[in-house]
Each structure stands twice: as structure tokens, then as C-alpha cells.
Amino acid sequence: MDKLSDLGEFKLIEKIADKFESDEEVYKGIGDDCAVLKKREDYTLMTTDMLVEGDHFNLDWQTPWQIGWKSIIVNISDIAAMGGLPKWGLVSIAFPGDIEVNFAEDIFDGMAEASEKHGMKIIGGDTTHGDLLTINVAVIGEVEKENLCMRGDAEIDDLICVSGDLGKSWAGLELLRAGKEGYTDYYLQPKCRLKTARRIAPHVNAMIDVSDGLSSEVGHICDESGVGAEVEKEKVPISNKTRKTGEDLDIDPMKWALSGGEDFELVFTIPRERFSKMEGENPVVVGKILEEGRYLINSEKRKLGRGYDHFDR
């Protein structure tokens, strides 16, 4: 019998999607950053993410406040990737029995601050007991029909753009794993590009947030749009701090940018004639959409990797 580690996260999602029927009120179901529901004037966005102790956070490195903050940000980033605004959140947490009350309250404080900062209200949820601290957040948002951005709308010859530096979160994770201090802020307290996404949404074709690395996100756009892509390695934006961290740890920071994830930047495609609309946003053009194939271009042309997979251990 196949194991999840053999199947992979994204093949599992495909199997799940095949089991559930949609209905006429669902514009887009399983397969994008959010589900999209039809309304009279706008679309409703719905997304959810689960964080599990040991996989998504480590109690030795992160404070409970940081864990609460992150659990909200990862969901709001999905709403941002669709061009929308977060409105309401539902929080469910499984607490081990030996967790102190102050610890739990600090988690909720982090959630509250992240929610307030991004204009969202927590309206309900659930708590229960579990062997591992596990947090599931569901966020409901809204987006105007003309601003809706999905993975499946890329067109041939679109420019592939990134909203900011990549690899910075994974650099922090590797420092923490090595027991070293340094450039860890982006991992411990990530940010999302909600305001940027709202400004660029009217102009882009396809968009996705960087949860699992540039390779993975470009791959998702290709899958949903039925196109190919090429990414120019030398154009992938990596900050000097991230490069220095790579040197100190003897790890190529390009690996973090392509396959690390949790940077929560935006990857989007835009027609060349609309790129002038990006003035002031300073996106980095890293490649273009092709008819087929997925390539990483450097001194030679090779296939673009798949990025991070939660079941790949």
C-alpha cells in the first residue's frame, strides 16, 4: 500500500479534489490558494491552513506569540494571493494537557495582533486536547470580481515576476537548526504582501504566494494555466543577508529561494504591455510563460524542480 511520502502532497490534493462535488455557487473549489464563492457583486474567498508542532513550528525556537502570529499570516497571505481582503477568521487548536494557561493566552495574543493589523476579525473556533500542539485557522475574505487573481489565468509570453527577496525565511530556519543567531526574523515573524497584492491585482493575470518555494509556485501556475515557464536563475532575487547566511552555513541560498518556502512574497504573471503599471512596486522579473516545459536557465537549460512538499521527508 502506498504511503503519503510516496504519493506526495500535491497528488494527494488531486485525489481529494476528485472525491468532492462542487455546486453552482462555487466559482473555484479545491486547487487554488482559496475557494471562491459567487456573490451578487463580489466573490467570497475561503482558505484554511494547519500548523503542527514539529513540522511548522518548534517550541524551542518560537514564542507562543510568534506561533499565533504565523498561524494567521499564512492564511491572510492566501487571501492576498487572490487579490482579496481578509474579513473573518475561525481558529481551532488542539492543546496538550500540560500547556500552561499563559502560553495559550500568548498564542491568542499573537493571533489577535496579526488579525487586527490586517483588518480581520476572529469570529469563532474550537479547542480540544491533542498530543501535539496543532493550530488550524480558516479565513473568509472578499474580492471584487474584476480583481480576482487565480493560478490558472497565465498567458503565453506573460512576464513572471516576484514581489521581493526569496530564501530569507529558510535562511532563518537553517540558522535556528544550527543553533546560531542571525537573520531569523522573517522565519519567526513572517510578513505577507496584502497591500501590494491589492494594488497590483487589477493588472496581473495569475498570482500565487510563496509558501513552498519559487519552483513549486511557478509549477502550480503552469499546472492550472496549462502552460510552461522558464525562470532565469541569475534574476531570482536573494538579499545580501541571505547570501551571507548561505556562506556561513555552506549552503547555496538558491536552494532556499527555489525550494524553501514561507517567504510569503507574491509570484505573478503580467502581460508585457501592462508592466508599466508596476511602477512603484519594484517587482523583479525572473522569467516568462512558455507554451510548454518548465526550465531553469543559467549557463545551461535544465528542468525546473518541484519545490517543497509537506509529505517529502
Tab-separated table of C-alpha atoms in Angstrom:
chain	number	residue	atom	x	y	z
A	1	MET	CA	0.000	0.000	0.000
A	2	ASP	CA	1.332	3.417	-0.969
A	3	LYS	CA	2.381	5.811	1.757
A	4	LEU	CA	1.770	9.562	1.716
A	5	SER	CA	5.526	10.082	1.489
A	6	ASP	CA	5.489	8.137	-1.795
A	7	LEU	CA	2.418	9.849	-3.227
A	8	GLY	CA	3.374	13.443	-2.368
A	9	GLU	CA	1.312	16.339	-1.076
A	10	PHE	CA	0.035	17.649	-4.398
A	11	LYS	CA	-1.031	14.252	-5.768
A	12	LEU	CA	-2.927	13.750	-2.519
A	13	ILE	CA	-4.748	17.053	-3.077
A	14	GLU	CA	-5.711	15.879	-6.576
A	15	LYS	CA	-7.154	12.667	-5.120
A	16	ILE	CA	-9.097	14.628	-2.510
A	17	ALA	CA	-10.489	17.015	-5.131
A	18	ASP	CA	-11.834	14.084	-7.165
A	19	LYS	CA	-13.910	12.880	-4.200
A	20	PHE	CA	-15.935	16.051	-3.622
A	21	GLU	CA	-18.534	17.517	-5.952
A	22	SER	CA	-18.946	21.262	-6.390
A	23	ASP	CA	-22.141	23.262	-6.920
A	24	GLU	CA	-23.293	26.282	-8.899
A	25	GLU	CA	-22.417	28.742	-6.132
A	26	VAL	CA	-18.754	27.666	-6.163
A	27	TYR	CA	-16.703	29.543	-8.769
A	28	LYS	CA	-13.436	27.766	-7.860
A	29	GLY	CA	-13.055	24.889	-5.423
A	30	ILE	CA	-10.061	22.757	-4.485
A	31	GLY	CA	-6.816	23.579	-6.320
A	32	ASP	CA	-6.065	27.267	-5.756
A	33	ASP	CA	-4.959	29.354	-2.758
A	34	CYS	CA	-8.610	29.891	-1.770
A	35	ALA	CA	-12.023	28.590	-2.652
A	36	VAL	CA	-14.125	31.220	-4.453
A	37	LEU	CA	-17.872	31.610	-3.912
A	38	LYS	CA	-20.153	33.668	-6.132
A	39	LYS	CA	-21.993	36.651	-4.656
A	40	ARG	CA	-24.133	39.346	-6.227
A	41	GLU	CA	-21.267	41.784	-6.728
A	42	ASP	CA	-18.111	40.290	-5.228
A	43	TYR	CA	-16.586	36.877	-4.672
A	44	THR	CA	-16.181	35.258	-1.275
A	45	LEU	CA	-12.757	33.706	-0.611
A	46	MET	CA	-12.247	30.837	1.818
A	47	THR	CA	-8.940	29.300	2.853
A	48	THR	CA	-7.511	27.215	5.669
A	49	ASP	CA	-4.068	26.157	6.881
A	50	MET	CA	-2.953	23.818	9.635
A	51	LEU	CA	0.221	24.211	11.692
A	52	VAL	CA	1.539	21.191	13.587
A	53	GLU	CA	4.185	21.257	16.309
A	54	GLY	CA	7.456	19.865	14.992
A	55	ASP	CA	6.554	20.383	11.340
A	56	HIS	CA	5.543	24.050	11.127
A	57	PHE	CA	6.928	25.459	14.360
A	58	ASN	CA	9.331	24.477	17.112
A	59	LEU	CA	8.680	25.358	20.746
A	60	ASP	CA	12.433	25.576	21.364
A	61	TRP	CA	12.775	28.438	18.853
A	62	GLN	CA	9.479	30.261	18.702
A	63	THR	CA	7.496	32.037	21.357
A	64	PRO	CA	3.788	31.256	21.651
A	65	TRP	CA	3.055	34.803	20.445
A	66	GLN	CA	5.104	34.164	17.276
A	67	ILE	CA	3.291	30.878	16.687
A	68	GLY	CA	-0.073	32.613	16.944
A	69	TRP	CA	1.068	35.406	14.633
A	70	LYS	CA	2.320	32.971	11.994
A	71	SER	CA	-0.887	30.917	12.035
A	72	ILE	CA	-2.837	33.992	10.935
A	73	ILE	CA	-0.289	35.332	8.434
A	74	VAL	CA	-0.076	32.113	6.412
A	75	ASN	CA	-3.826	32.308	5.806
A	76	ILE	CA	-4.006	36.025	5.074
A	77	SER	CA	-1.220	35.512	2.534
A	78	ASP	CA	-3.513	33.124	0.640
A	79	ILE	CA	-6.266	35.745	0.600
A	80	ALA	CA	-3.741	38.312	-0.660
A	81	ALA	CA	-2.664	35.976	-3.474
A	82	MET	CA	-6.236	36.009	-4.787
A	83	GLY	CA	-6.362	39.816	-4.762
A	84	GLY	CA	-8.745	39.940	-1.811
A	85	LEU	CA	-9.136	41.280	1.709
A	86	PRO	CA	-9.479	39.087	4.822
A	87	LYS	CA	-12.711	39.617	6.744
A	88	TRP	CA	-13.259	36.865	9.319
A	89	GLY	CA	-11.272	34.046	10.868
A	90	LEU	CA	-12.101	30.783	12.636
A	91	VAL	CA	-9.474	29.250	14.918
A	92	SER	CA	-9.295	25.635	16.123
A	93	ILE	CA	-6.482	24.490	18.415
A	94	ALA	CA	-5.541	21.139	19.946
A	95	PHE	CA	-3.592	21.748	23.169
A	96	PRO	CA	-1.532	19.150	25.052
A	97	GLY	CA	-2.746	18.881	28.631
A	98	ASP	CA	0.463	20.217	30.152
A	99	ILE	CA	0.315	23.563	28.307
A	100	GLU	CA	0.140	26.498	30.721
A	101	VAL	CA	-2.711	28.992	30.503
A	102	ASN	CA	-0.311	31.903	29.933
A	103	PHE	CA	1.209	30.027	27.000
A	104	ALA	CA	-2.212	29.570	25.408
A	105	GLU	CA	-3.122	33.202	26.008
A	106	ASP	CA	0.105	34.329	24.335
A	107	ILE	CA	-0.815	32.316	21.230
A	108	PHE	CA	-4.159	34.076	21.050
A	109	ASP	CA	-2.467	37.443	21.624
A	110	GLY	CA	-0.280	36.826	18.567
A	111	MET	CA	-3.347	35.880	16.562
A	112	ALA	CA	-5.194	38.977	17.716
A	113	GLU	CA	-2.390	41.350	16.753
A	114	ALA	CA	-1.895	39.777	13.312
A	115	SER	CA	-5.638	39.886	12.683
A	116	GLU	CA	-6.029	43.489	13.804
A	117	LYS	CA	-3.066	44.629	11.716
A	118	HIS	CA	-4.688	43.234	8.571
A	119	GLY	CA	-8.280	44.280	9.248
A	120	MET	CA	-9.658	40.839	10.118
A	121	LYS	CA	-11.924	39.698	12.952
A	122	ILE	CA	-11.742	36.306	14.666
A	123	ILE	CA	-15.374	35.202	14.977
A	124	GLY	CA	-15.207	31.676	16.386
A	125	GLY	CA	-13.448	28.350	16.519
A	126	ASP	CA	-12.838	25.353	18.741
A	127	THR	CA	-10.361	23.997	21.266
A	128	THR	CA	-9.625	20.401	22.175
A	129	HIS	CA	-6.911	18.160	23.605
A	130	GLY	CA	-4.171	16.621	21.478
A	131	ASP	CA	-0.759	15.036	21.884
A	132	LEU	CA	0.857	17.768	19.770
A	133	LEU	CA	0.033	21.459	19.700
A	134	THR	CA	-1.939	21.821	16.465
A	135	ILE	CA	-3.489	25.014	15.123
A	136	ASN	CA	-5.965	25.244	12.278
A	137	VAL	CA	-7.113	28.643	11.036
A	138	ALA	CA	-9.792	29.240	8.417
A	139	VAL	CA	-10.146	32.702	6.884
A	140	ILE	CA	-13.048	34.123	4.906
A	141	GLY	CA	-12.322	37.071	2.643
A	142	GLU	CA	-13.819	39.060	-0.188
A	143	VAL	CA	-12.604	40.236	-3.572
A	144	GLU	CA	-14.176	42.325	-6.306
A	145	LYS	CA	-14.848	40.272	-9.428
A	146	GLU	CA	-12.555	42.463	-11.510
A	147	ASN	CA	-9.687	41.998	-9.016
A	148	LEU	CA	-9.858	38.216	-8.605
A	149	CYS	CA	-6.456	36.611	-9.310
A	150	MET	CA	-6.065	32.868	-9.751
A	151	ARG	CA	-3.265	30.494	-10.635
A	152	GLY	CA	-4.963	29.432	-13.843
A	153	ASP	CA	-5.005	32.700	-15.796
A	154	ALA	CA	-1.395	32.943	-17.004
A	155	GLU	CA	-0.979	33.519	-20.735
A	156	ILE	CA	1.869	32.681	-23.092
A	157	ASP	CA	4.611	35.354	-23.105
A	158	ASP	CA	3.497	36.816	-19.761
A	159	LEU	CA	6.380	38.021	-17.612
A	160	ILE	CA	6.898	36.060	-14.387
A	161	CYS	CA	7.513	38.467	-11.510
A	162	VAL	CA	8.342	38.232	-7.816
A	163	SER	CA	7.396	40.908	-5.282
A	164	GLY	CA	10.579	40.660	-3.183
A	165	ASP	CA	13.587	38.680	-1.981
A	166	LEU	CA	13.337	34.908	-1.665
A	167	GLY	CA	15.053	32.418	0.621
A	168	LYS	CA	15.101	34.700	3.650
A	169	SER	CA	12.705	32.618	5.740
A	170	TRP	CA	14.505	29.340	5.095
A	171	ALA	CA	17.821	31.009	5.865
A	172	GLY	CA	16.459	31.817	9.311
A	173	LEU	CA	15.228	28.261	9.780
A	174	GLU	CA	18.654	26.836	8.939
A	175	LEU	CA	20.291	29.214	11.420
A	176	LEU	CA	17.901	28.063	14.138
A	177	ARG	CA	18.545	24.423	13.287
A	178	ALA	CA	22.275	25.087	13.577
A	179	GLY	CA	21.818	26.791	16.944
A	180	LYS	CA	23.142	30.092	15.632
A	181	GLU	CA	21.880	33.634	15.929
A	182	GLY	CA	21.404	35.948	12.990
A	183	TYR	CA	18.913	36.589	10.222
A	184	THR	CA	15.893	34.799	11.730
A	185	ASP	CA	13.175	37.487	11.824
A	186	TYR	CA	11.474	36.502	8.576
A	187	TYR	CA	11.082	32.926	9.751
A	188	LEU	CA	9.980	33.697	13.301
A	189	GLN	CA	7.594	36.535	12.450
A	190	PRO	CA	6.729	36.403	8.736
A	191	LYS	CA	5.031	39.198	6.828
A	192	CYS	CA	2.567	38.986	3.967
A	193	ARG	CA	2.073	41.216	0.936
A	194	LEU	CA	-1.585	42.124	1.408
A	195	LYS	CA	-1.288	45.806	0.450
A	196	THR	CA	0.939	45.051	-2.535
A	197	ALA	CA	-1.451	42.381	-3.757
A	198	ARG	CA	-4.397	44.752	-3.602
A	199	ARG	CA	-2.555	47.346	-5.663
A	200	ILE	CA	-1.370	45.005	-8.395
A	201	ALA	CA	-4.405	42.707	-8.618
A	202	PRO	CA	-6.204	44.769	-11.300
A	203	HIS	CA	-3.228	44.426	-13.649
A	204	VAL	CA	-1.896	40.860	-13.297
A	205	ASN	CA	-3.086	37.656	-14.949
A	206	ALA	CA	-2.135	34.888	-12.498
A	207	MET	CA	-0.873	35.152	-8.923
A	208	ILE	CA	0.198	32.897	-6.048
A	209	ASP	CA	2.006	33.390	-2.743
A	210	VAL	CA	5.379	31.808	-1.995
A	211	SER	CA	4.550	29.121	0.549
A	212	ASP	CA	6.719	26.314	-0.828
A	213	GLY	CA	9.437	27.993	-2.902
A	214	LEU	CA	9.596	29.623	-6.327
A	215	SER	CA	9.862	26.313	-8.200
A	216	SER	CA	6.704	24.982	-6.619
A	217	GLU	CA	4.682	28.150	-7.139
A	218	VAL	CA	5.652	28.534	-10.801
A	219	GLY	CA	4.760	24.872	-11.218
A	220	HIS	CA	1.298	25.449	-9.759
A	221	ILE	CA	0.695	28.331	-12.170
A	222	CYS	CA	1.786	26.130	-15.077
A	223	ASP	CA	-0.444	23.251	-13.952
A	224	GLU	CA	-3.542	25.386	-13.523
A	225	SER	CA	-2.965	27.507	-16.653
A	226	GLY	CA	-1.897	24.680	-18.963
A	227	VAL	CA	1.331	26.448	-19.914
A	228	GLY	CA	5.094	26.181	-19.477
A	229	ALA	CA	7.663	28.545	-17.981
A	230	GLU	CA	11.302	29.468	-17.870
A	231	VAL	CA	12.996	31.069	-14.869
A	232	GLU	CA	16.379	32.771	-15.188
A	233	LYS	CA	18.475	31.705	-12.227
A	234	GLU	CA	20.596	34.854	-12.105
A	235	LYS	CA	17.472	37.012	-11.828
A	236	VAL	CA	15.990	35.258	-8.768
A	237	PRO	CA	16.105	37.931	-6.019
A	238	ILE	CA	18.193	36.928	-2.998
A	239	SER	CA	19.282	39.530	-0.444
A	240	ASN	CA	22.879	40.057	0.643
A	241	LYS	CA	21.964	38.934	4.177
A	242	THR	CA	20.580	35.667	2.845
A	243	ARG	CA	23.666	35.137	0.686
A	244	LYS	CA	25.924	35.797	3.687
A	245	THR	CA	23.936	33.298	5.753
A	246	GLY	CA	24.414	30.750	2.983
A	247	GLU	CA	28.162	31.347	3.029
A	248	ASP	CA	28.305	30.976	6.816
A	249	LEU	CA	26.360	27.700	6.723
A	250	ASP	CA	27.969	26.428	3.494
A	251	ILE	CA	24.559	26.131	1.810
A	252	ASP	CA	23.665	27.537	-1.608
A	253	PRO	CA	20.964	30.165	-0.906
A	254	MET	CA	19.469	29.495	-4.339
A	255	LYS	CA	18.202	26.218	-2.872
A	256	TRP	CA	16.255	28.188	-0.256
A	257	ALA	CA	14.814	30.543	-2.866
A	258	LEU	CA	13.689	27.802	-5.237
A	259	SER	CA	12.608	25.124	-2.771
A	260	GLY	CA	12.490	26.583	0.742
A	261	GLY	CA	9.228	28.440	1.073
A	262	GLU	CA	7.452	30.524	3.721
A	263	ASP	CA	8.700	33.811	2.272
A	264	PHE	CA	5.074	34.785	1.539
A	265	GLU	CA	6.132	37.012	-1.322
A	266	LEU	CA	3.938	37.073	-4.423
A	267	VAL	CA	4.683	35.364	-7.725
A	268	PHE	CA	2.570	36.741	-10.535
A	269	THR	CA	2.387	36.866	-14.310
A	270	ILE	CA	1.631	40.018	-16.233
A	271	PRO	CA	1.474	40.918	-19.937
A	272	ARG	CA	4.492	42.910	-21.078
A	273	GLU	CA	2.329	45.842	-22.139
A	274	ARG	CA	0.977	46.171	-18.596
A	275	PHE	CA	4.298	46.008	-16.782
A	276	SER	CA	4.494	49.814	-16.665
A	277	LYS	CA	1.565	49.624	-14.212
A	278	MET	CA	4.016	48.126	-11.696
A	279	GLU	CA	5.903	51.399	-11.269
A	280	GLY	CA	6.491	51.950	-7.568
A	281	GLU	CA	6.027	48.269	-6.664
A	282	ASN	CA	9.549	47.244	-7.768
A	283	PRO	CA	8.802	43.641	-8.748
A	284	VAL	CA	11.636	41.509	-10.097
A	285	VAL	CA	11.123	39.869	-13.494
A	286	VAL	CA	12.508	36.336	-13.201
A	287	GLY	CA	11.232	34.707	-16.376
A	288	LYS	CA	8.360	34.263	-18.790
A	289	ILE	CA	5.479	31.956	-19.598
A	290	LEU	CA	6.006	29.442	-22.433
A	291	GLU	CA	3.684	27.143	-24.339
A	292	GLU	CA	5.132	24.092	-22.581
A	293	GLY	CA	8.051	22.817	-20.492
A	294	ARG	CA	9.472	24.161	-17.247
A	295	TYR	CA	13.059	25.313	-17.274
A	296	LEU	CA	15.670	26.947	-15.071
A	297	ILE	CA	18.034	28.961	-17.239
A	298	ASN	CA	21.638	29.584	-16.202
A	299	SER	CA	24.690	28.699	-18.260
A	300	GLU	CA	22.588	25.751	-19.387
A	301	LYS	CA	18.897	24.957	-19.668
A	302	ARG	CA	17.542	22.349	-17.251
A	303	LYS	CA	14.213	21.319	-15.838
A	304	LEU	CA	12.769	23.426	-13.024
A	305	GLY	CA	12.490	21.468	-9.762
A	306	ARG	CA	9.257	20.869	-7.894
A	307	GLY	CA	9.835	22.853	-4.675
A	308	TYR	CA	8.878	21.937	-1.115
A	309	ASP	CA	6.402	19.112	-0.458
A	310	HIS	CA	4.982	18.618	3.059
A	311	PHE	CA	4.962	14.823	2.647
A	312	ASP	CA	8.521	14.613	1.289
A	313	ARG	CA	10.637	13.588	4.265
